[in-house]
Coordinates of C-alpha atoms in Angstrom, one line a residue:
M25 CA -93.6 2.9 90.8
A26 CA -92.3 6.0 88.9
S27 CA -89.6 8.6 89.4
E28 CA -91.8 11.4 88.2
V29 CA -95.6 11.9 88.0
F30 CA -97.5 14.7 86.3
P31 CA -98.8 17.2 87.6
L32 CA -96.5 16.9 90.6
I33 CA -93.2 16.9 88.7
K34 CA -92.2 16.3 85.1
T35 CA -89.1 16.2 82.9
G36 CA -90.6 14.2 80.1
G37 CA -93.2 11.8 78.8
L38 CA -92.7 9.3 81.6
A39 CA -94.4 11.8 84.0
D40 CA -97.4 12.1 81.7
V41 CA -97.9 8.4 81.5
A42 CA -97.5 7.9 85.3
G43 CA -100.0 10.6 85.9
A44 CA -102.7 9.6 83.4
L45 CA -102.6 5.8 83.4
P46 CA -103.9 5.3 87.0
I47 CA -106.9 7.5 86.3
A48 CA -107.6 5.7 83.0
L49 CA -107.4 2.3 84.7
A50 CA -109.9 3.3 87.4
G51 CA -112.6 2.9 84.8
H52 CA -111.6 -0.7 84.3
G53 CA -111.7 -2.0 87.8
V54 CA -108.1 -1.3 88.6
H55 CA -107.1 0.7 91.7
M56 CA -103.6 1.9 91.4
R57 CA -101.4 3.6 94.0
T58 CA -98.3 5.3 92.7
L59 CA -95.1 5.4 94.7
M60 CA -92.7 8.3 93.8
P61 CA -89.8 10.2 95.4
G62 CA -90.4 13.1 97.8
Y63 CA -88.6 15.8 95.8
P64 CA -89.1 19.4 97.2
A65 CA -91.5 20.3 94.4
V66 CA -93.6 17.2 95.3
M67 CA -93.6 17.9 99.0
Q68 CA -94.6 21.5 98.5
R69 CA -97.6 20.6 96.3
L70 CA -99.2 17.9 98.5
D71 CA -101.4 18.6 101.4
K72 CA -103.1 16.4 104.0
V73 CA -100.3 13.9 103.9
E74 CA -100.4 10.9 106.3
A75 CA -97.4 8.9 107.4
V76 CA -98.2 5.3 106.8
A77 CA -94.9 3.5 107.3
T78 CA -91.3 4.3 108.4
F79 CA -87.8 3.0 107.7
D80 CA -85.2 3.4 110.4
N81 CA -82.5 2.5 107.8
L82 CA -83.4 2.6 104.1
L83 CA -80.1 2.0 102.3
G84 CA -78.4 4.1 105.0
V85 CA -80.9 6.8 105.7
P86 CA -84.2 7.2 107.7
A87 CA -87.3 7.5 105.6
R88 CA -91.1 7.5 105.7
I89 CA -93.9 6.6 103.3
L90 CA -96.5 9.3 103.1
A91 CA -100.0 8.9 101.6
A92 CA -101.9 11.6 99.9
R93 CA -104.5 12.3 97.2
H94 CA -103.8 14.8 94.4
E95 CA -106.0 15.6 91.4
G96 CA -107.5 12.1 91.3
L97 CA -104.2 10.2 92.0
D98 CA -103.6 8.0 95.0
I99 CA -100.0 8.9 95.8
L100 CA -97.5 7.3 98.0
V101 CA -94.4 9.4 98.6
L102 CA -91.0 8.2 99.7
D103 CA -90.0 10.9 102.1
A104 CA -86.2 10.5 102.4
P105 CA -84.8 14.0 102.8
D106 CA -81.2 12.7 102.6
F107 CA -81.9 11.4 99.1
F108 CA -84.4 13.8 97.7
D109 CA -84.5 17.1 99.5
R110 CA -81.9 18.9 97.5
P111 CA -81.8 21.6 94.8
G112 CA -81.8 20.8 91.1
G113 CA -83.9 18.4 89.2
P114 CA -85.0 14.8 89.9
Y115 CA -81.7 13.4 88.5
T116 CA -79.3 16.3 88.2
D117 CA -77.9 19.1 90.3
A118 CA -78.3 22.8 89.5
T119 CA -75.4 22.6 87.0
G120 CA -77.0 19.7 85.1
K121 CA -74.6 17.0 86.4
D122 CA -76.1 13.7 87.5
F123 CA -76.2 13.2 91.2
V124 CA -73.4 10.8 92.1
D125 CA -75.7 8.8 94.4
N126 CA -78.5 8.3 91.9
W127 CA -77.9 4.5 92.2
Q128 CA -78.6 4.8 95.9
R129 CA -81.6 7.1 95.6
F130 CA -83.4 5.0 93.1
A131 CA -82.4 1.7 94.6
A132 CA -84.0 3.0 97.8
L133 CA -87.2 3.8 95.9
S134 CA -87.2 0.3 94.5
F135 CA -86.5 -1.3 97.8
A136 CA -89.4 0.7 99.4
G137 CA -91.6 -0.5 96.6
A138 CA -90.7 -4.1 97.2
E139 CA -91.5 -3.7 100.9
I140 CA -94.9 -2.3 100.1
A141 CA -95.5 -5.3 97.9
R142 CA -94.5 -7.4 101.0
G143 CA -97.4 -5.8 102.9
L144 CA -95.7 -2.8 104.6
L145 CA -98.8 -0.7 104.5
P146 CA -101.5 -1.5 107.0
G147 CA -104.5 -3.2 105.5
W148 CA -103.3 -3.0 101.9
Q149 CA -101.2 -5.1 99.6
P150 CA -100.9 -4.9 95.8
H151 CA -101.8 -7.7 93.5
V152 CA -99.4 -6.4 90.7
V153 CA -96.3 -4.2 90.9
H154 CA -95.7 -2.0 87.8
A155 CA -92.3 -0.2 87.6
H156 CA -91.4 2.4 85.0
D157 CA -87.9 2.7 83.6
W158 CA -84.5 2.1 85.2
Q159 CA -85.3 4.3 88.2
A160 CA -87.9 1.8 89.4
A161 CA -86.9 -1.4 87.6
M162 CA -84.9 -2.6 90.6
T163 CA -88.2 -3.3 92.3
A164 CA -88.6 -6.5 90.3
V165 CA -85.0 -7.5 91.3
Y166 CA -85.7 -6.9 95.0
M167 CA -88.9 -8.9 94.8
R168 CA -87.2 -11.8 92.9
Y169 CA -84.4 -12.1 95.5
T170 CA -86.3 -11.5 98.7
G171 CA -89.1 -14.1 98.5
L172 CA -91.7 -12.2 96.5
Q173 CA -91.5 -14.1 93.3
H174 CA -95.2 -15.0 93.5
I175 CA -96.4 -11.4 93.0
P176 CA -96.5 -10.4 89.3
T177 CA -94.2 -7.6 88.2
V178 CA -94.3 -5.4 85.1
V179 CA -91.4 -3.2 83.9
T180 CA -92.2 -0.6 81.3
V181 CA -89.3 0.7 79.1
H182 CA -89.9 4.3 78.0
N183 CA -86.5 4.7 76.5
L184 CA -83.9 1.9 76.3
A185 CA -81.1 4.4 75.9
F186 CA -81.3 5.2 79.7
Q187 CA -80.4 2.0 81.6
G188 CA -79.1 3.0 85.0
Q189 CA -75.6 1.3 84.7
F190 CA -73.2 1.7 87.6
G191 CA -69.9 0.3 88.8
A192 CA -69.8 -3.1 90.4
D193 CA -68.5 -1.5 93.6
I194 CA -72.0 -0.4 94.6
F195 CA -73.4 -4.0 94.7
P196 CA -72.5 -4.7 98.3
E197 CA -74.5 -1.6 99.3
L198 CA -77.8 -2.8 97.6
G199 CA -78.8 -5.3 100.3
L200 CA -79.1 -8.2 97.9
P201 CA -77.7 -11.7 98.1
P202 CA -74.6 -12.5 96.2
E203 CA -76.5 -14.6 93.6
A204 CA -78.2 -11.4 92.4
F205 CA -74.9 -10.3 90.9
T206 CA -75.0 -12.8 88.0
V207 CA -75.9 -12.7 84.3
D208 CA -79.4 -13.9 85.4
G209 CA -79.7 -10.9 87.6
L210 CA -78.0 -7.5 87.8
E211 CA -74.6 -8.2 86.3
Y212 CA -74.1 -6.4 83.0
Y213 CA -70.7 -6.5 81.4
G214 CA -69.1 -6.4 84.8
D215 CA -71.3 -3.5 86.0
V216 CA -74.6 -3.3 87.8
G217 CA -77.5 -2.7 85.4
F218 CA -80.7 -1.5 87.0
L219 CA -82.8 -1.7 83.9
K220 CA -81.1 -4.9 82.8
G221 CA -81.9 -6.5 86.1
G222 CA -85.5 -5.4 85.9
L223 CA -85.9 -6.8 82.3
R224 CA -84.4 -10.1 83.5
T225 CA -86.5 -10.5 86.6
A226 CA -89.9 -9.0 85.7
W227 CA -92.8 -11.2 84.9
S228 CA -93.7 -9.0 81.9
I229 CA -92.0 -6.3 79.9
T230 CA -93.9 -3.6 78.1
T231 CA -92.7 -0.8 75.8
V232 CA -94.7 2.2 74.8
S233 CA -95.5 1.3 71.2
P234 CA -95.7 -1.9 69.2
T235 CA -93.1 -0.8 66.6
Y236 CA -90.6 0.1 69.4
A237 CA -91.1 -3.4 70.9
H238 CA -90.0 -4.8 67.5
E239 CA -87.1 -2.3 67.1
I240 CA -85.5 -3.0 70.5
M241 CA -85.0 -6.6 69.5
T242 CA -82.5 -5.4 66.8
P243 CA -78.8 -4.3 67.3
E244 CA -79.7 -0.9 65.9
Y245 CA -82.1 -0.1 68.6
G246 CA -81.4 -2.7 71.3
M247 CA -78.7 -0.6 73.0
G248 CA -76.8 -3.8 73.9
L249 CA -79.8 -5.4 75.5
E250 CA -81.3 -6.9 72.3
G251 CA -80.1 -10.5 73.3
L252 CA -81.9 -10.4 76.6
I253 CA -85.0 -8.8 75.0
N254 CA -85.1 -11.5 72.3
A255 CA -84.8 -14.2 75.0
R256 CA -87.8 -12.7 76.6
A257 CA -89.8 -12.0 73.5
S258 CA -92.8 -14.0 74.7
D259 CA -93.1 -11.7 77.7
L260 CA -92.7 -8.5 75.7
V261 CA -95.7 -6.4 74.6
G262 CA -95.9 -2.9 73.0
I263 CA -98.8 -0.7 74.2
V264 CA -98.9 2.7 72.7
N265 CA -99.2 5.6 75.2
G266 CA -102.3 7.8 75.3
I267 CA -102.6 11.4 76.6
D268 CA -104.8 13.0 79.2
T269 CA -107.6 14.4 77.0
D270 CA -108.9 16.6 79.8
V271 CA -105.5 18.4 80.2
W272 CA -105.0 18.4 76.5
N273 CA -108.3 19.7 75.1
P274 CA -108.4 22.6 72.7
E275 CA -112.0 23.2 73.6
T276 CA -111.3 24.0 77.3
D277 CA -107.5 24.7 77.4
P278 CA -106.8 27.6 79.7
H279 CA -103.3 28.2 78.2
V280 CA -104.5 29.1 74.7
A281 CA -105.5 32.5 73.4
R282 CA -108.8 31.1 72.1
T283 CA -110.4 27.7 72.5
Y284 CA -111.7 25.8 69.4
A285 CA -113.0 22.5 68.1
A286 CA -112.5 20.5 65.0
G287 CA -115.6 22.2 63.5
S288 CA -114.2 25.7 64.2
L289 CA -110.6 25.5 63.0
K290 CA -110.7 29.1 61.8
Q291 CA -110.7 30.1 65.5
R292 CA -107.1 28.7 65.6
A293 CA -106.1 32.0 63.9
A294 CA -106.1 33.8 67.3
N295 CA -103.6 31.3 68.7
R296 CA -101.5 31.5 65.6
R297 CA -101.2 35.3 66.1
A298 CA -100.4 34.9 69.8
L299 CA -97.8 32.3 69.0
A300 CA -96.2 34.5 66.3
E301 CA -96.1 37.4 68.8
R302 CA -94.6 35.3 71.6
F303 CA -91.8 34.2 69.3
S304 CA -91.4 37.5 67.5
L305 CA -92.3 35.9 64.1
E306 CA -93.7 37.9 61.2
Q307 CA -97.5 37.8 60.8
D308 CA -97.7 36.4 57.3
D309 CA -99.3 33.5 55.5
G310 CA -96.2 31.2 55.6
P311 CA -96.7 28.0 57.7
I312 CA -95.4 28.0 61.3
F313 CA -93.5 24.8 62.2
C314 CA -93.0 24.2 65.9
I315 CA -90.5 22.1 67.8
I316 CA -91.2 21.1 71.4
S317 CA -88.4 18.8 72.4
R318 CA -85.2 18.0 74.2
L319 CA -82.6 19.4 71.9
T320 CA -80.5 16.3 71.3
W321 CA -79.1 14.1 68.6
Q322 CA -81.7 11.4 69.4
K323 CA -84.5 13.9 68.7
G324 CA -83.0 14.7 65.3
I325 CA -82.5 18.4 66.2
D326 CA -79.4 18.6 64.2
L327 CA -81.6 17.8 61.1
I328 CA -83.7 20.8 62.1
A329 CA -80.7 23.0 62.3
E330 CA -79.4 21.8 59.0
A331 CA -82.8 22.4 57.3
A332 CA -83.6 25.7 59.0
D333 CA -82.3 28.0 56.2
W334 CA -84.1 25.9 53.6
I335 CA -87.4 26.1 55.5
V336 CA -87.2 29.8 55.6
S337 CA -86.3 30.0 51.9
Q338 CA -89.6 28.2 51.2
G339 CA -91.6 30.7 53.2
G340 CA -91.8 28.7 56.4
K341 CA -91.2 29.9 60.0
L342 CA -89.9 28.0 63.1
A343 CA -90.9 28.3 66.7
V344 CA -88.7 26.2 69.0
L345 CA -89.1 25.4 72.7
G346 CA -86.6 23.2 74.4
S347 CA -83.1 22.7 75.9
G348 CA -80.4 20.2 75.8
D349 CA -77.1 19.9 73.9
Q350 CA -75.3 23.2 74.0
G351 CA -74.0 22.8 70.4
L352 CA -77.5 22.3 69.1
E353 CA -78.9 25.1 71.2
G354 CA -76.2 27.3 69.6
A355 CA -76.9 26.2 66.1
L356 CA -80.6 27.0 66.5
L357 CA -79.9 30.4 68.1
A358 CA -77.5 31.2 65.2
A359 CA -80.2 30.3 62.7
A360 CA -82.6 32.6 64.6
S361 CA -80.1 35.4 64.5
R362 CA -79.7 34.9 60.7
H363 CA -83.5 34.9 60.2
R364 CA -85.1 37.4 62.6
G365 CA -88.8 37.3 62.3
R366 CA -88.7 33.9 60.7
I367 CA -87.2 31.7 63.5
G368 CA -87.9 32.2 67.2
I369 CA -86.3 30.2 70.1
V370 CA -87.2 29.8 73.7
I371 CA -84.6 27.8 75.6
G372 CA -86.0 25.9 78.5
Y373 CA -89.2 24.0 79.4
N374 CA -92.6 25.8 79.7
E375 CA -95.7 23.6 79.9
P376 CA -98.3 26.4 79.3
L377 CA -96.3 27.7 76.3
S378 CA -96.2 24.2 74.8
H379 CA -100.0 24.2 74.9
L380 CA -100.1 27.5 73.0
M381 CA -97.6 26.2 70.4
Q382 CA -99.8 23.1 69.7
A383 CA -102.8 25.4 69.4
G384 CA -101.2 28.0 67.2
A385 CA -98.6 26.3 65.0
D386 CA -99.6 24.8 61.7
A387 CA -97.3 21.7 62.0
I388 CA -95.0 20.1 64.6
L389 CA -91.7 18.7 63.5
I390 CA -90.5 15.4 65.2
P391 CA -87.5 14.0 63.3
S392 CA -86.4 11.6 66.0
R393 CA -83.8 9.0 65.1
F394 CA -85.6 6.7 67.5
E395 CA -88.8 7.4 69.5
P396 CA -90.3 4.7 71.8
C397 CA -93.7 6.4 71.7
G398 CA -93.6 10.2 71.7
L399 CA -96.4 12.3 73.0
T400 CA -96.0 15.6 71.2
Q401 CA -97.4 14.1 68.0
L402 CA -100.5 13.0 69.9
Y403 CA -100.9 16.5 71.3
G404 CA -100.5 17.8 67.7
L405 CA -103.2 15.5 66.4
R406 CA -105.5 16.6 69.2
Y407 CA -104.9 20.3 68.5
G408 CA -104.9 20.3 64.7
C409 CA -101.2 20.9 64.6
I410 CA -100.2 18.5 61.8
P411 CA -97.3 16.1 62.8
V412 CA -94.3 15.7 60.5
V413 CA -92.5 12.7 61.9
A414 CA -89.7 10.2 61.3
R415 CA -90.9 6.7 60.5
T416 CA -89.8 5.1 63.7
G417 CA -91.2 3.7 67.0
G418 CA -94.5 5.2 68.2
L419 CA -94.3 7.9 65.6
A420 CA -94.9 5.3 62.9
D421 CA -97.7 3.8 64.9
T422 CA -99.7 6.9 65.6
V423 CA -99.5 9.1 62.5
I424 CA -101.0 8.1 59.1
D425 CA -98.8 9.4 56.3
A426 CA -100.5 11.7 53.8
N427 CA -99.5 9.6 50.8
E428 CA -101.8 9.6 47.7
A429 CA -103.7 6.6 48.8
A430 CA -104.3 8.0 52.3
L431 CA -105.3 11.4 51.0
S432 CA -107.7 9.8 48.5
A433 CA -109.3 7.7 51.3
R434 CA -109.3 10.8 53.6
V435 CA -107.6 9.0 56.4
A436 CA -104.2 10.9 56.4
T437 CA -103.3 12.6 59.7
G438 CA -99.7 13.8 59.1
F439 CA -96.5 13.2 57.3
Q440 CA -93.9 10.5 57.8
F441 CA -90.4 10.4 56.4
T442 CA -87.6 8.0 55.9
P443 CA -84.6 7.8 55.7
I444 CA -84.1 9.7 58.9
N445 CA -81.6 12.3 57.6
A446 CA -81.7 15.9 56.3
E447 CA -82.7 15.0 52.8
G448 CA -85.5 12.7 54.1
L449 CA -86.8 15.6 56.2
R450 CA -86.7 18.0 53.2
Q451 CA -88.6 15.5 51.0
A452 CA -91.3 15.4 53.6
L453 CA -91.4 19.1 54.0
R454 CA -91.8 19.5 50.2
R455 CA -95.0 17.5 50.6
V456 CA -96.0 19.6 53.6
F457 CA -95.6 22.9 51.7
K458 CA -97.6 21.4 48.7
A459 CA -100.5 20.5 51.1
W460 CA -100.3 23.9 52.7
R461 CA -100.9 25.6 49.4
E462 CA -104.2 23.6 49.1
P463 CA -106.3 24.8 52.1
K464 CA -109.0 22.1 51.7
V465 CA -106.4 19.3 51.7
W466 CA -104.7 20.9 54.8
A467 CA -108.0 21.3 56.7
R468 CA -108.9 17.7 55.9
I469 CA -105.7 16.4 57.4
Q470 CA -106.2 18.6 60.4
N471 CA -109.8 17.4 60.9
Q472 CA -108.8 13.7 60.5
G473 CA -106.0 14.1 63.0
M474 CA -108.4 15.7 65.5
K475 CA -110.7 12.7 65.1
S476 CA -108.0 10.3 66.2
D477 CA -108.5 8.5 69.5
V478 CA -105.4 9.6 71.4
S479 CA -106.9 9.0 74.8
W480 CA -105.8 6.3 77.2
E481 CA -109.0 4.3 76.7
N482 CA -107.8 1.5 74.4
S483 CA -104.4 1.3 76.0
A484 CA -105.9 1.2 79.5
V485 CA -107.9 -1.8 78.4
R486 CA -104.7 -3.5 77.2
Y487 CA -102.9 -2.8 80.5
A488 CA -105.9 -4.1 82.5
D489 CA -106.0 -7.3 80.4
L490 CA -102.2 -7.7 80.9
Y491 CA -102.6 -7.5 84.7
S492 CA -105.5 -10.0 84.6
S493 CA -103.4 -12.4 82.5
L494 CA -100.6 -12.2 85.0
L495 CA -102.8 -12.8 87.9
S496 CA -104.3 -15.9 86.2
R497 CA -100.8 -17.4 86.5
V498 CA -100.5 -16.9 90.2

């Protein structure tokens, strides 16, 4: 159960996980079907769809379940045009405002998932239901309160900051019994909490890195749910995300100027030149730092804006791809205006360009204040684009800091920093510039990063084991 699935539709890392995990699990005896909404972009990309179930009234609208295959994925689509056939993104309209009926849209997705668990589809019923984030977390709630408690449920938290909290007035429209609106169910400080309800009712809770699993039990990172999460600590597990190493492969990537491998890093130079040209950067020997991110406070983009002049003064260059907070966009655009040829900005999201950036930039900056897992540092490792990361969440779990001990042992894969502020970032960048001036050290860090196992293999084993452990309790 997921609100977005790559390559059909993507706004962030959730889509990458929902698209890659089923394929990785197939090698471990797990057959996964993925239910997702029928957005226009999804409906246009699927062919040979088959209607396998219908709803005369799904939270007020008619709907169908369509089945299809797409690039190795077994897809189930909730075709509910009243909810999903509209312009804009998955969650927002063309102006960027949340759809006012998001509660209804994703409650309908969750209700449909619960009905599939009940046996709605002819000849098929799942053993385990796995829901991602608040948009699908209500599946566990519907299953708990409609007689499906015997089927194991897993809710994965990709980012606890997004909880799906709505006014209590929507509760009568959800089709749930009154007892569901209690502290042991959906009630959350007088409101309806979709994610809160999922965390309360799921058999198991997972997060996307071990460190983030520990962090969300604290007031600093728990976003008001730390009490509930601590109460369910025995059911909480952190499993770091992997990436699709077929899609993200510098040896075969169609989006780069020149393919290369760990043993042929000099061939990255062609991508570096292409990247500099794309962002109108000067073709010199200064390191190119890239940022591929939502431009928000959480992602630490204000720290980038604050450090931009200093980075340029040290001989560095910046290539930025992303969109988000208008103030932060403006601050970066102003820095680019001050430093033409040293800072280049592309506002928006561009998947092919992000591949070229990983293949051409020397380092990727990820100064997130919190980061449940993060995927761009994994892409960086895979492509020899050295990650410079804040020491938090999955960033801390996946990047080995280039301190003296790690450099001596030749295991360093990037640079971590703390405290997570502008000075902490500058201190890390001083170490980065020092390593850049020692080409053998730099190449060693690149090569070690490219040896990292960033695939889904180990994580898929852990998910398969989790499902098996839950089934052993049935």
